[in-house]
């Protein structure tokens, strides 16, 4: 037991640090409720909000033990389909038009999904009567940007932004008849007199609540000049005919207790309870407001408080090190959802200077924090390989929105920067239990749960055809006996801090030299301090049980002779950059093969001769990860180096066989090298491998090798793929070749290429079979217990969904 004190309060903790205990108490803030206006005038002359003064000193604390009991869910959601919204423009998505599915709503019968696309200024309609086979139906274009959508029967209520906030905020409500989805019909409009951000329909279908944000410039400077303060618009939609709908008086949000900037509320998101109370988040103000929408009165508001974060990564340095702390981080909630009529759950994104990398559950009745996730949700995401280190300096995984399935007592929390959905059992709001994780499209923005069908729909807004990303709607059905994702998860690295082995960008894969339980993998140059991962495939899901740094402790790499490679541009100055002060190394491992006394790593070089930044190397490490041998190519081959070099390595007898990804300088298009290195004579020879020509509808791409795996007797499996993803992907294939006795292989890249035979088209395995859009980088392959395994590379969740698929393709068929 540890005893600490804070402001005269004794804190007794069992099994946690005193700092952790203090952080938890600080996170359980009793927030300021409305009733009287409060606050103090600071030295700058402006009124400071109640709660901000407290936050500057230390947050007040309280606890609550109120519980709601429900049966624990036993089944799981599974992604069954993903619909790229560019199909509404061109059936095959052969278009460069940028789209973004942002907010989505679904008709009560679960038949039609409607989403907003502010990029292309339209709403799209998708038939999801069979969520496993969604079909595009229609679009409706607007003169402005649609920012939110909600549904009543066959009417879609769409917020449309027409002005330019903050100078001229303007927008209106458009009511569409979608009874014929292929031809939506505009029935009427209502002017909001401000810039709308989102809209919601009450459960009883009598009211619509529009959040009029009137946003400011996101430059971190507040308060800013105000044209029109944001407000809430309420429309009485109880009449059957939209022509009879009536806009009620706007609800002002200025001068409320709890706001940081009481004259500039800037509301963000809302949710409506069964008893017609709207909870509204004011993200930049770090505040939450409750409104009775039947009479348009504010009944309560409070400051959302802050969290003391521990064991987080605050540095963008190509390494995930969750060992830093950040005190008094404002929550600044964005998405919010009711849990019953008493509790609310917020996703704490933090657009201004907050964001706590997690979510919070508040008790509406007394303003207490019932539960604070702190860094635990981000740690889980790290264990799934979805943490994006480039977001470390700001808001980490950045939770954007929350959806509650009341019939299942499950809450879905969406991470915009990690592209996952965490599902929690919230039967007891004071003790949410993690239930499962789901992969999503890139940057999930809005979600909708269809109670009548137990279907979850999530909109992924990012769209970048050149980067292999297409905006999409993903569909998940409930009822599986076990989760289908993740396919790899790491185990706890530090039990005291609940920090997992961080990982991502897994490229090469190998079976063990002996044994039937483990696979070995390496991460590529997305991360520095290269590692070898041990994956226990006997666990479900397969677990990363160890991460071993590759080190140049004996200076083998440091002593590599660069005298002969200066003509390529690679010299001692560039060599030094590969080695860190602690003797870890910054390689680009693209292949690994386990041998009796260690591992051989295929390091892909960088740069084109004569400006090579790093040569392609075969690097031998011992069982403890220490480099014991470094092999380079013959200099005449190094002189031909282009990017896209070593992409896989395997061993057969006395030979290491390495696959080159693409053609090098002055080599024939479609003919790439397989390099055979004799471990006895320390000599190289090369043969030609014929690549398939590109087949993608998106011209300008390439095809290359990604991996090679020996299957015995001079026979090999090779992964051949294009650099396209989603609807543009065409080639993800495994081929077999036979080189026969390797001592008899004749050297000659310019000779006759080896003959290849298609073993398996794996495009379905990394797309339709997993209910997603095609993943680009099938990077690893191994043969374990007679079964073929493959894995995809998630590029460290940088510009990708972060999804990693480790797939058992079944028994090898000779």
mmCIF file of N, CA, C and O in Angstrom, residues 227-309:
data_model
loop_
_atom_site.group_PDB
_atom_site.id
_atom_site.type_symbol
_atom_site.label_atom_id
_atom_site.label_comp_id
_atom_site.label_asym_id
_atom_site.label_seq_id
_atom_site.Cartn_x
_atom_site.Cartn_y
_atom_site.Cartn_z
ATOM 1 N N UNK A 227 -18.816 37.237 -34.967
ATOM 2 C CA UNK A 227 -19.868 37.811 -35.799
ATOM 3 C C UNK A 227 -21.234 37.451 -35.219
ATOM 4 O O UNK A 227 -22.051 38.317 -34.905
ATOM 5 N N UNK A 228 -21.456 36.150 -35.095
ATOM 6 C CA UNK A 228 -22.680 35.645 -34.471
ATOM 7 C C UNK A 228 -22.269 34.504 -33.547
ATOM 8 O O UNK A 228 -21.685 33.516 -34.019
ATOM 9 N N UNK A 229 -22.528 34.567 -32.261
ATOM 10 C CA UNK A 229 -22.209 33.436 -31.386
ATOM 11 C C UNK A 229 -23.006 32.197 -31.794
ATOM 12 O O UNK A 229 -24.149 32.290 -32.238
ATOM 13 N N UNK A 230 -22.410 31.037 -31.645
ATOM 14 C CA UNK A 230 -23.117 29.801 -31.960
ATOM 15 C C UNK A 230 -24.323 29.598 -31.063
ATOM 16 O O UNK A 230 -24.388 30.137 -29.950
ATOM 17 N N UNK A 231 -25.280 28.789 -31.538
ATOM 18 C CA UNK A 231 -26.516 28.566 -30.792
ATOM 19 C C UNK A 231 -27.116 27.234 -31.195
ATOM 20 O O UNK A 231 -26.568 26.514 -32.052
ATOM 21 N N UNK A 232 -28.231 26.898 -30.603
ATOM 22 C CA UNK A 232 -28.960 25.674 -30.931
ATOM 23 C C UNK A 232 -30.293 26.046 -31.563
ATOM 24 O O UNK A 232 -31.048 26.866 -31.027
ATOM 25 N N UNK A 233 -30.569 25.447 -32.715
ATOM 26 C CA UNK A 233 -31.859 25.643 -33.395
ATOM 27 C C UNK A 233 -32.714 24.395 -33.184
ATOM 28 O O UNK A 233 -32.239 23.271 -33.332
ATOM 29 N N UNK A 234 -33.980 24.604 -32.828
ATOM 30 C CA UNK A 234 -34.909 23.492 -32.603
ATOM 31 C C UNK A 234 -36.076 23.629 -33.567
ATOM 32 O O UNK A 234 -36.656 24.709 -33.706
ATOM 33 N N UNK A 235 -36.418 22.542 -34.227
ATOM 34 C CA UNK A 235 -37.539 22.524 -35.165
ATOM 35 C C UNK A 235 -38.563 21.500 -34.689
ATOM 36 O O UNK A 235 -38.216 20.345 -34.401
ATOM 37 N N UNK A 236 -39.790 21.928 -34.586
ATOM 38 C CA UNK A 236 -40.884 21.015 -34.257
ATOM 39 C C UNK A 236 -41.254 20.264 -35.529
ATOM 40 O O UNK A 236 -41.768 20.851 -36.487
ATOM 41 N N UNK A 237 -40.971 18.956 -35.565
ATOM 42 C CA UNK A 237 -41.221 18.150 -36.775
ATOM 43 C C UNK A 237 -42.316 17.120 -36.509
ATOM 44 O O UNK A 237 -42.383 16.094 -37.179
ATOM 45 N N UNK A 238 -43.167 17.415 -35.543
ATOM 46 C CA UNK A 238 -44.203 16.440 -35.172
ATOM 47 C C UNK A 238 -45.241 16.258 -36.265
ATOM 48 O O UNK A 238 -45.872 15.193 -36.366
ATOM 49 N N UNK A 239 -45.445 17.263 -37.099
ATOM 50 C CA UNK A 239 -46.430 17.144 -38.187
ATOM 51 C C UNK A 239 -45.934 16.157 -39.232
ATOM 52 O O UNK A 239 -44.734 16.004 -39.476
ATOM 53 N N UNK A 240 -46.880 15.496 -39.896
ATOM 54 C CA UNK A 240 -46.522 14.513 -40.926
ATOM 55 C C UNK A 240 -45.944 15.186 -42.153
ATOM 56 O O UNK A 240 -45.018 14.676 -42.786
ATOM 57 N N UNK A 241 -46.476 16.345 -42.494
ATOM 58 C CA UNK A 241 -46.039 17.071 -43.688
ATOM 59 C C UNK A 241 -44.941 18.072 -43.313
ATOM 60 O O UNK A 241 -45.146 18.940 -42.457
ATOM 61 N N UNK A 242 -43.750 17.991 -43.945
ATOM 62 C CA UNK A 242 -42.670 18.951 -43.627
ATOM 63 C C UNK A 242 -43.061 20.410 -43.816
ATOM 64 O O UNK A 242 -42.468 21.283 -43.182
ATOM 65 N N UNK A 243 -44.054 20.671 -44.661
ATOM 66 C CA UNK A 243 -44.482 22.052 -44.838
ATOM 67 C C UNK A 243 -45.069 22.624 -43.552
ATOM 68 O O UNK A 243 -45.141 23.843 -43.367
ATOM 69 N N UNK A 244 -45.484 21.735 -42.649
ATOM 70 C CA UNK A 244 -46.078 22.180 -41.392
ATOM 71 C C UNK A 244 -45.084 22.194 -40.232
ATOM 72 O O UNK A 244 -45.469 22.467 -39.090
ATOM 73 N N UNK A 245 -43.827 21.879 -40.521
ATOM 74 C CA UNK A 245 -42.819 21.925 -39.457
ATOM 75 C C UNK A 245 -42.537 23.371 -39.075
ATOM 76 O O UNK A 245 -42.551 24.277 -39.932
ATOM 77 N N UNK A 246 -42.263 23.584 -37.783
ATOM 78 C CA UNK A 246 -42.131 24.945 -37.257
ATOM 79 C C UNK A 246 -40.800 25.096 -36.531
ATOM 80 O O UNK A 246 -40.455 24.278 -35.663
ATOM 81 N N UNK A 247 -40.075 26.150 -36.903
ATOM 82 C CA UNK A 247 -38.818 26.436 -36.221
ATOM 83 C C UNK A 247 -39.113 27.209 -34.937
ATOM 84 O O UNK A 247 -39.757 28.251 -34.952
ATOM 85 N N UNK A 248 -38.645 26.685 -33.823
ATOM 86 C CA UNK A 248 -38.857 27.313 -32.518
ATOM 87 C C UNK A 248 -37.764 28.348 -32.248
ATOM 88 O O UNK A 248 -36.782 28.430 -32.993
ATOM 89 N N UNK A 249 -37.923 29.165 -31.227
ATOM 90 C CA UNK A 249 -36.881 30.164 -30.915
ATOM 91 C C UNK A 249 -35.533 29.494 -30.665
ATOM 92 O O UNK A 249 -35.455 28.410 -30.068
ATOM 93 N N UNK A 250 -34.475 30.142 -31.148
ATOM 94 C CA UNK A 250 -33.136 29.616 -30.951
ATOM 95 C C UNK A 250 -32.771 29.611 -29.466
ATOM 96 O O UNK A 250 -33.265 30.429 -28.682
ATOM 97 N N UNK A 251 -31.891 28.694 -29.113
ATOM 98 C CA UNK A 251 -31.423 28.591 -27.725
ATOM 99 C C UNK A 251 -30.021 29.182 -27.652
ATOM 100 O O UNK A 251 -29.078 28.655 -28.262
ATOM 101 N N UNK A 252 -29.880 30.292 -26.915
ATOM 102 C CA UNK A 252 -28.574 30.932 -26.765
ATOM 103 C C UNK A 252 -27.713 30.151 -25.776
ATOM 104 O O UNK A 252 -28.221 29.574 -24.810
ATOM 105 N N UNK A 253 -26.413 30.167 -26.021
ATOM 106 C CA UNK A 253 -25.480 29.425 -25.178
ATOM 107 C C UNK A 253 -24.418 30.321 -24.544
ATOM 108 O O UNK A 253 -23.484 29.832 -23.904
ATOM 109 N N UNK A 254 -24.547 31.617 -24.735
ATOM 110 C CA UNK A 254 -23.569 32.546 -24.159
ATOM 111 C C UNK A 254 -23.825 32.751 -22.670
ATOM 112 O O UNK A 254 -24.927 32.508 -22.172
ATOM 113 N N UNK A 255 -22.789 33.199 -21.969
ATOM 114 C CA UNK A 255 -22.856 33.560 -20.548
ATOM 115 C C UNK A 255 -23.209 32.381 -19.642
ATOM 116 O O UNK A 255 -23.679 32.582 -18.516
ATOM 117 N N UNK A 256 -22.966 31.172 -20.095
ATOM 118 C CA UNK A 256 -23.267 30.018 -19.260
ATOM 119 C C UNK A 256 -22.064 29.658 -18.408
ATOM 120 O O UNK A 256 -20.916 29.701 -18.878
ATOM 121 N N UNK A 257 -22.276 29.273 -17.176
ATOM 122 C CA UNK A 257 -21.177 28.784 -16.340
ATOM 123 C C UNK A 257 -20.529 27.551 -16.972
ATOM 124 O O UNK A 257 -21.187 26.715 -17.588
ATOM 125 N N UNK A 258 -19.223 27.455 -16.807
ATOM 126 C CA UNK A 258 -18.490 26.319 -17.324
ATOM 127 C C UNK A 258 -17.764 26.586 -18.616
ATOM 128 O O UNK A 258 -16.869 25.837 -18.992
ATOM 129 N N UNK A 259 -18.133 27.663 -19.335
ATOM 130 C CA UNK A 259 -17.485 27.971 -20.610
ATOM 131 C C UNK A 259 -16.163 28.705 -20.369
ATOM 132 O O UNK A 259 -16.089 29.589 -19.528
ATOM 133 N N UNK A 260 -15.156 28.354 -21.149
ATOM 134 C CA UNK A 260 -13.896 29.107 -21.091
ATOM 135 C C UNK A 260 -14.085 30.497 -21.697
ATOM 136 O O UNK A 260 -13.536 31.472 -21.215
ATOM 137 N N UNK A 261 -14.846 30.550 -22.796
ATOM 138 C CA UNK A 261 -15.064 31.802 -23.517
ATOM 139 C C UNK A 261 -16.576 32.021 -23.592
ATOM 140 O O UNK A 261 -17.227 31.611 -24.553
ATOM 141 N N UNK A 262 -17.107 32.671 -22.600
ATOM 142 C CA UNK A 262 -18.552 32.673 -22.413
ATOM 143 C C UNK A 262 -19.317 33.451 -23.476
ATOM 144 O O UNK A 262 -20.530 33.293 -23.596
ATOM 145 N N UNK A 263 -18.631 34.267 -24.266
ATOM 146 C CA UNK A 263 -19.318 34.972 -25.348
ATOM 147 C C UNK A 263 -19.160 34.263 -26.692
ATOM 148 O O UNK A 263 -19.664 34.739 -27.706
ATOM 149 N N UNK A 264 -18.441 33.152 -26.709
ATOM 150 C CA UNK A 264 -18.164 32.430 -27.952
ATOM 151 C C UNK A 264 -18.330 30.936 -27.717
ATOM 152 O O UNK A 264 -17.359 30.196 -27.590
ATOM 153 N N UNK A 265 -19.574 30.441 -27.656
ATOM 154 C CA UNK A 265 -19.803 29.050 -27.245
ATOM 155 C C UNK A 265 -19.309 28.010 -28.248
ATOM 156 O O UNK A 265 -18.808 26.960 -27.870
ATOM 157 N N UNK A 266 -19.494 28.229 -29.538
ATOM 158 C CA UNK A 266 -19.048 27.323 -30.605
ATOM 159 C C UNK A 266 -19.444 25.861 -30.325
ATOM 160 O O UNK A 266 -18.609 24.981 -30.147
ATOM 161 N N UNK A 267 -20.748 25.555 -30.294
ATOM 162 C CA UNK A 267 -21.194 24.178 -30.038
ATOM 163 C C UNK A 267 -20.767 23.235 -31.166
ATOM 164 O O UNK A 267 -20.618 23.649 -32.315
ATOM 165 N N UNK A 268 -20.602 21.967 -30.829
ATOM 166 C CA UNK A 268 -20.019 21.003 -31.764
ATOM 167 C C UNK A 268 -20.951 19.853 -32.120
ATOM 168 O O UNK A 268 -21.125 19.518 -33.278
ATOM 169 N N UNK A 269 -21.504 19.188 -31.120
ATOM 170 C CA UNK A 269 -22.212 17.932 -31.350
ATOM 171 C C UNK A 269 -23.311 17.804 -30.304
ATOM 172 O O UNK A 269 -23.294 18.495 -29.279
ATOM 173 N N UNK A 270 -24.269 16.927 -30.559
ATOM 174 C CA UNK A 270 -25.381 16.759 -29.611
ATOM 175 C C UNK A 270 -25.893 15.331 -29.640
ATOM 176 O O UNK A 270 -25.582 14.545 -30.544
ATOM 177 N N UNK A 271 -26.675 15.010 -28.630
ATOM 178 C CA UNK A 271 -27.380 13.737 -28.560
ATOM 179 C C UNK A 271 -28.657 13.992 -27.769
ATOM 180 O O UNK A 271 -28.669 14.825 -26.856
ATOM 181 N N UNK A 272 -29.737 13.296 -28.110
ATOM 182 C CA UNK A 272 -31.040 13.535 -27.487
ATOM 183 C C UNK A 272 -31.494 12.275 -26.752
ATOM 184 O O UNK A 272 -31.489 11.174 -27.327
ATOM 185 N N UNK A 273 -31.891 12.444 -25.509
ATOM 186 C CA UNK A 273 -32.318 11.309 -24.699
ATOM 187 C C UNK A 273 -33.787 10.972 -24.958
ATOM 188 O O UNK A 273 -34.518 11.732 -25.611
ATOM 189 N N UNK A 274 -34.200 9.858 -24.397
ATOM 190 C CA UNK A 274 -35.601 9.440 -24.547
ATOM 191 C C UNK A 274 -36.567 10.399 -23.872
ATOM 192 O O UNK A 274 -37.755 10.422 -24.214
ATOM 193 N N UNK A 275 -36.081 11.185 -22.903
ATOM 194 C CA UNK A 275 -36.967 12.165 -22.254
ATOM 195 C C UNK A 275 -36.731 13.576 -22.803
ATOM 196 O O UNK A 275 -37.001 14.571 -22.130
ATOM 197 N N UNK A 276 -36.213 13.629 -24.046
ATOM 198 C CA UNK A 276 -36.090 14.888 -24.801
ATOM 199 C C UNK A 276 -35.184 15.927 -24.137
ATOM 200 O O UNK A 276 -35.477 17.124 -24.145
ATOM 201 N N UNK A 277 -34.092 15.449 -23.595
ATOM 202 C CA UNK A 277 -33.032 16.341 -23.131
ATOM 203 C C UNK A 277 -31.869 16.230 -24.115
ATOM 204 O O UNK A 277 -31.369 15.122 -24.368
ATOM 205 N N UNK A 278 -31.474 17.364 -24.661
ATOM 206 C CA UNK A 278 -30.335 17.373 -25.577
ATOM 207 C C UNK A 278 -29.076 17.714 -24.791
ATOM 208 O O UNK A 278 -29.052 18.700 -24.052
ATOM 209 N N UNK A 279 -28.057 16.875 -24.931
ATOM 210 C CA UNK A 279 -26.754 17.202 -24.388
ATOM 211 C C UNK A 279 -25.913 17.726 -25.547
ATOM 212 O O UNK A 279 -25.885 17.135 -26.626
ATOM 213 N N UNK A 280 -25.267 18.860 -25.337
ATOM 214 C CA UNK A 280 -24.504 19.526 -26.389
ATOM 215 C C UNK A 280 -23.065 19.708 -25.917
ATOM 216 O O UNK A 280 -22.840 20.207 -24.800
ATOM 217 N N UNK A 281 -22.106 19.332 -26.749
ATOM 218 C CA UNK A 281 -20.702 19.568 -26.416
ATOM 219 C C UNK A 281 -20.235 20.877 -27.038
ATOM 220 O O UNK A 281 -20.569 21.204 -28.173
ATOM 221 N N UNK A 282 -19.449 21.628 -26.255
ATOM 222 C CA UNK A 282 -18.824 22.869 -26.706
ATOM 223 C C UNK A 282 -17.312 22.618 -26.640
ATOM 224 O O UNK A 282 -16.670 22.899 -25.631
ATOM 225 N N UNK A 283 -16.788 22.064 -27.716
ATOM 226 C CA UNK A 283 -15.453 21.472 -27.660
ATOM 227 C C UNK A 283 -14.371 22.468 -27.242
ATOM 228 O O UNK A 283 -13.628 22.237 -26.286
ATOM 229 N N UNK A 284 -14.265 23.582 -27.958
ATOM 230 C CA UNK A 284 -13.221 24.550 -27.651
ATOM 231 C C UNK A 284 -13.406 25.162 -26.262
ATOM 232 O O UNK A 284 -12.438 25.592 -25.641
ATOM 233 N N UNK A 285 -14.632 25.190 -25.789
ATOM 234 C CA UNK A 285 -14.924 25.723 -24.459
ATOM 235 C C UNK A 285 -14.739 24.697 -23.356
ATOM 236 O O UNK A 285 -14.855 25.032 -22.176
ATOM 237 N N UNK A 286 -14.510 23.448 -23.744
ATOM 238 C CA UNK A 286 -14.369 22.374 -22.754
ATOM 239 C C UNK A 286 -15.585 22.340 -21.829
ATOM 240 O O UNK A 286 -15.460 22.282 -20.606
ATOM 241 N N UNK A 287 -16.764 22.380 -22.446
ATOM 242 C CA UNK A 287 -17.993 22.472 -21.656
ATOM 243 C C UNK A 287 -19.082 21.588 -22.250
ATOM 244 O O UNK A 287 -19.028 21.197 -23.430
ATOM 245 N N UNK A 288 -20.072 21.299 -21.403
ATOM 246 C CA UNK A 288 -21.215 20.472 -21.778
ATOM 247 C C UNK A 288 -22.479 21.155 -21.287
ATOM 248 O O UNK A 288 -22.536 21.648 -20.147
ATOM 249 N N UNK A 289 -23.497 21.188 -22.155
ATOM 250 C CA UNK A 289 -24.748 21.880 -21.845
ATOM 251 C C UNK A 289 -25.913 20.917 -22.040
ATOM 252 O O UNK A 289 -25.915 20.117 -22.987
ATOM 253 N N UNK A 290 -26.903 21.019 -21.174
ATOM 254 C CA UNK A 290 -28.123 20.210 -21.280
ATOM 255 C C UNK A 290 -29.306 21.141 -21.538
ATOM 256 O O UNK A 290 -29.474 22.158 -20.849
ATOM 257 N N UNK A 291 -30.140 20.764 -22.509
ATOM 258 C CA UNK A 291 -31.267 21.601 -22.921
ATOM 259 C C UNK A 291 -32.540 20.755 -22.946
ATOM 260 O O UNK A 291 -32.560 19.661 -23.534
ATOM 261 N N UNK A 292 -33.595 21.274 -22.355
ATOM 262 C CA UNK A 292 -34.912 20.668 -22.483
ATOM 263 C C UNK A 292 -35.482 21.144 -23.818
ATOM 264 O O UNK A 292 -35.843 22.315 -23.969
ATOM 265 N N UNK A 293 -35.567 20.238 -24.784
ATOM 266 C CA UNK A 293 -35.948 20.687 -26.131
ATOM 267 C C UNK A 293 -37.447 20.896 -26.287
ATOM 268 O O UNK A 293 -37.894 21.463 -27.288
ATOM 269 N N UNK A 294 -38.224 20.452 -25.326
ATOM 270 C CA UNK A 294 -39.666 20.717 -25.412
ATOM 271 C C UNK A 294 -39.989 22.178 -25.127
ATOM 272 O O UNK A 294 -40.940 22.731 -25.671
ATOM 273 N N UNK A 295 -39.187 22.830 -24.263
ATOM 274 C CA UNK A 295 -39.426 24.255 -23.972
ATOM 275 C C UNK A 295 -38.250 25.142 -24.344
ATOM 276 O O UNK A 295 -38.307 26.358 -24.156
ATOM 277 N N UNK A 296 -37.162 24.538 -24.861
ATOM 278 C CA UNK A 296 -36.032 25.322 -25.326
ATOM 279 C C UNK A 296 -35.237 25.987 -24.221
ATOM 280 O O UNK A 296 -34.613 27.031 -24.459
ATOM 281 N N UNK A 297 -35.220 25.401 -23.018
ATOM 282 C CA UNK A 297 -34.530 26.008 -21.892
ATOM 283 C C UNK A 297 -33.255 25.237 -21.539
ATOM 284 O O UNK A 297 -33.257 23.996 -21.491
ATOM 285 N N UNK A 298 -32.189 25.988 -21.275
ATOM 286 C CA UNK A 298 -30.973 25.381 -20.736
ATOM 287 C C UNK A 298 -31.235 25.014 -19.289
ATOM 288 O O UNK A 298 -31.672 25.854 -18.490
ATOM 289 N N UNK A 299 -31.002 23.768 -18.943
ATOM 290 C CA UNK A 299 -31.289 23.336 -17.578
ATOM 291 C C UNK A 299 -30.017 23.052 -16.788
ATOM 292 O O UNK A 299 -30.060 22.930 -15.562
ATOM 293 N N UNK A 300 -28.896 22.974 -17.459
ATOM 294 C CA UNK A 300 -27.673 22.616 -16.758
ATOM 295 C C UNK A 300 -26.492 22.816 -17.700
ATOM 296 O O UNK A 300 -26.608 22.618 -18.923
ATOM 297 N N UNK A 301 -25.344 23.213 -17.158
ATOM 298 C CA UNK A 301 -24.115 23.239 -17.945
ATOM 299 C C UNK A 301 -22.947 23.039 -17.005
ATOM 300 O O UNK A 301 -23.043 23.372 -15.815
ATOM 301 N N UNK A 302 -21.874 22.486 -17.515
ATOM 302 C CA UNK A 302 -20.693 22.351 -16.667
ATOM 303 C C UNK A 302 -19.420 22.296 -17.489
ATOM 304 O O UNK A 302 -19.418 22.007 -18.676
ATOM 305 N N UNK A 303 -18.366 22.625 -16.796
ATOM 306 C CA UNK A 303 -17.018 22.542 -17.326
ATOM 307 C C UNK A 303 -16.622 21.069 -17.353
ATOM 308 O O UNK A 303 -16.854 20.334 -16.399
ATOM 309 N N UNK A 304 -16.018 20.601 -18.436
ATOM 310 C CA UNK A 304 -15.751 19.174 -18.597
ATOM 311 C C UNK A 304 -14.507 18.709 -17.865
ATOM 312 O O UNK A 304 -14.229 17.507 -17.828
ATOM 313 N N UNK A 305 -13.733 19.621 -17.310
ATOM 314 C CA UNK A 305 -12.594 19.217 -16.506
ATOM 315 C C UNK A 305 -11.401 18.758 -17.324
ATOM 316 O O UNK A 305 -11.328 18.944 -18.542
ATOM 317 N N UNK A 306 -10.460 18.141 -16.629
ATOM 318 C CA UNK A 306 -9.241 17.704 -17.294
ATOM 319 C C UNK A 306 -8.766 16.391 -16.710
ATOM 320 O O UNK A 306 -9.338 15.880 -15.744
ATOM 321 N N UNK A 307 -7.709 15.874 -17.314
ATOM 322 C CA UNK A 307 -7.170 14.572 -16.924
ATOM 323 C C UNK A 307 -5.659 14.695 -16.810
ATOM 324 O O UNK A 307 -5.013 15.382 -17.607
ATOM 325 N N UNK A 308 -5.082 14.034 -15.823
ATOM 326 C CA UNK A 308 -3.637 13.874 -15.740
ATOM 327 C C UNK A 308 -3.265 12.584 -16.447
ATOM 328 O O UNK A 308 -3.608 11.494 -15.982
ATOM 329 N N UNK A 309 -2.591 12.707 -17.572
ATOM 330 C CA UNK A 309 -2.234 11.537 -18.364
ATOM 331 C C UNK A 309 -0.851 11.020 -17.978
ATOM 332 O O UNK A 309 0.099 11.793 -17.842
#
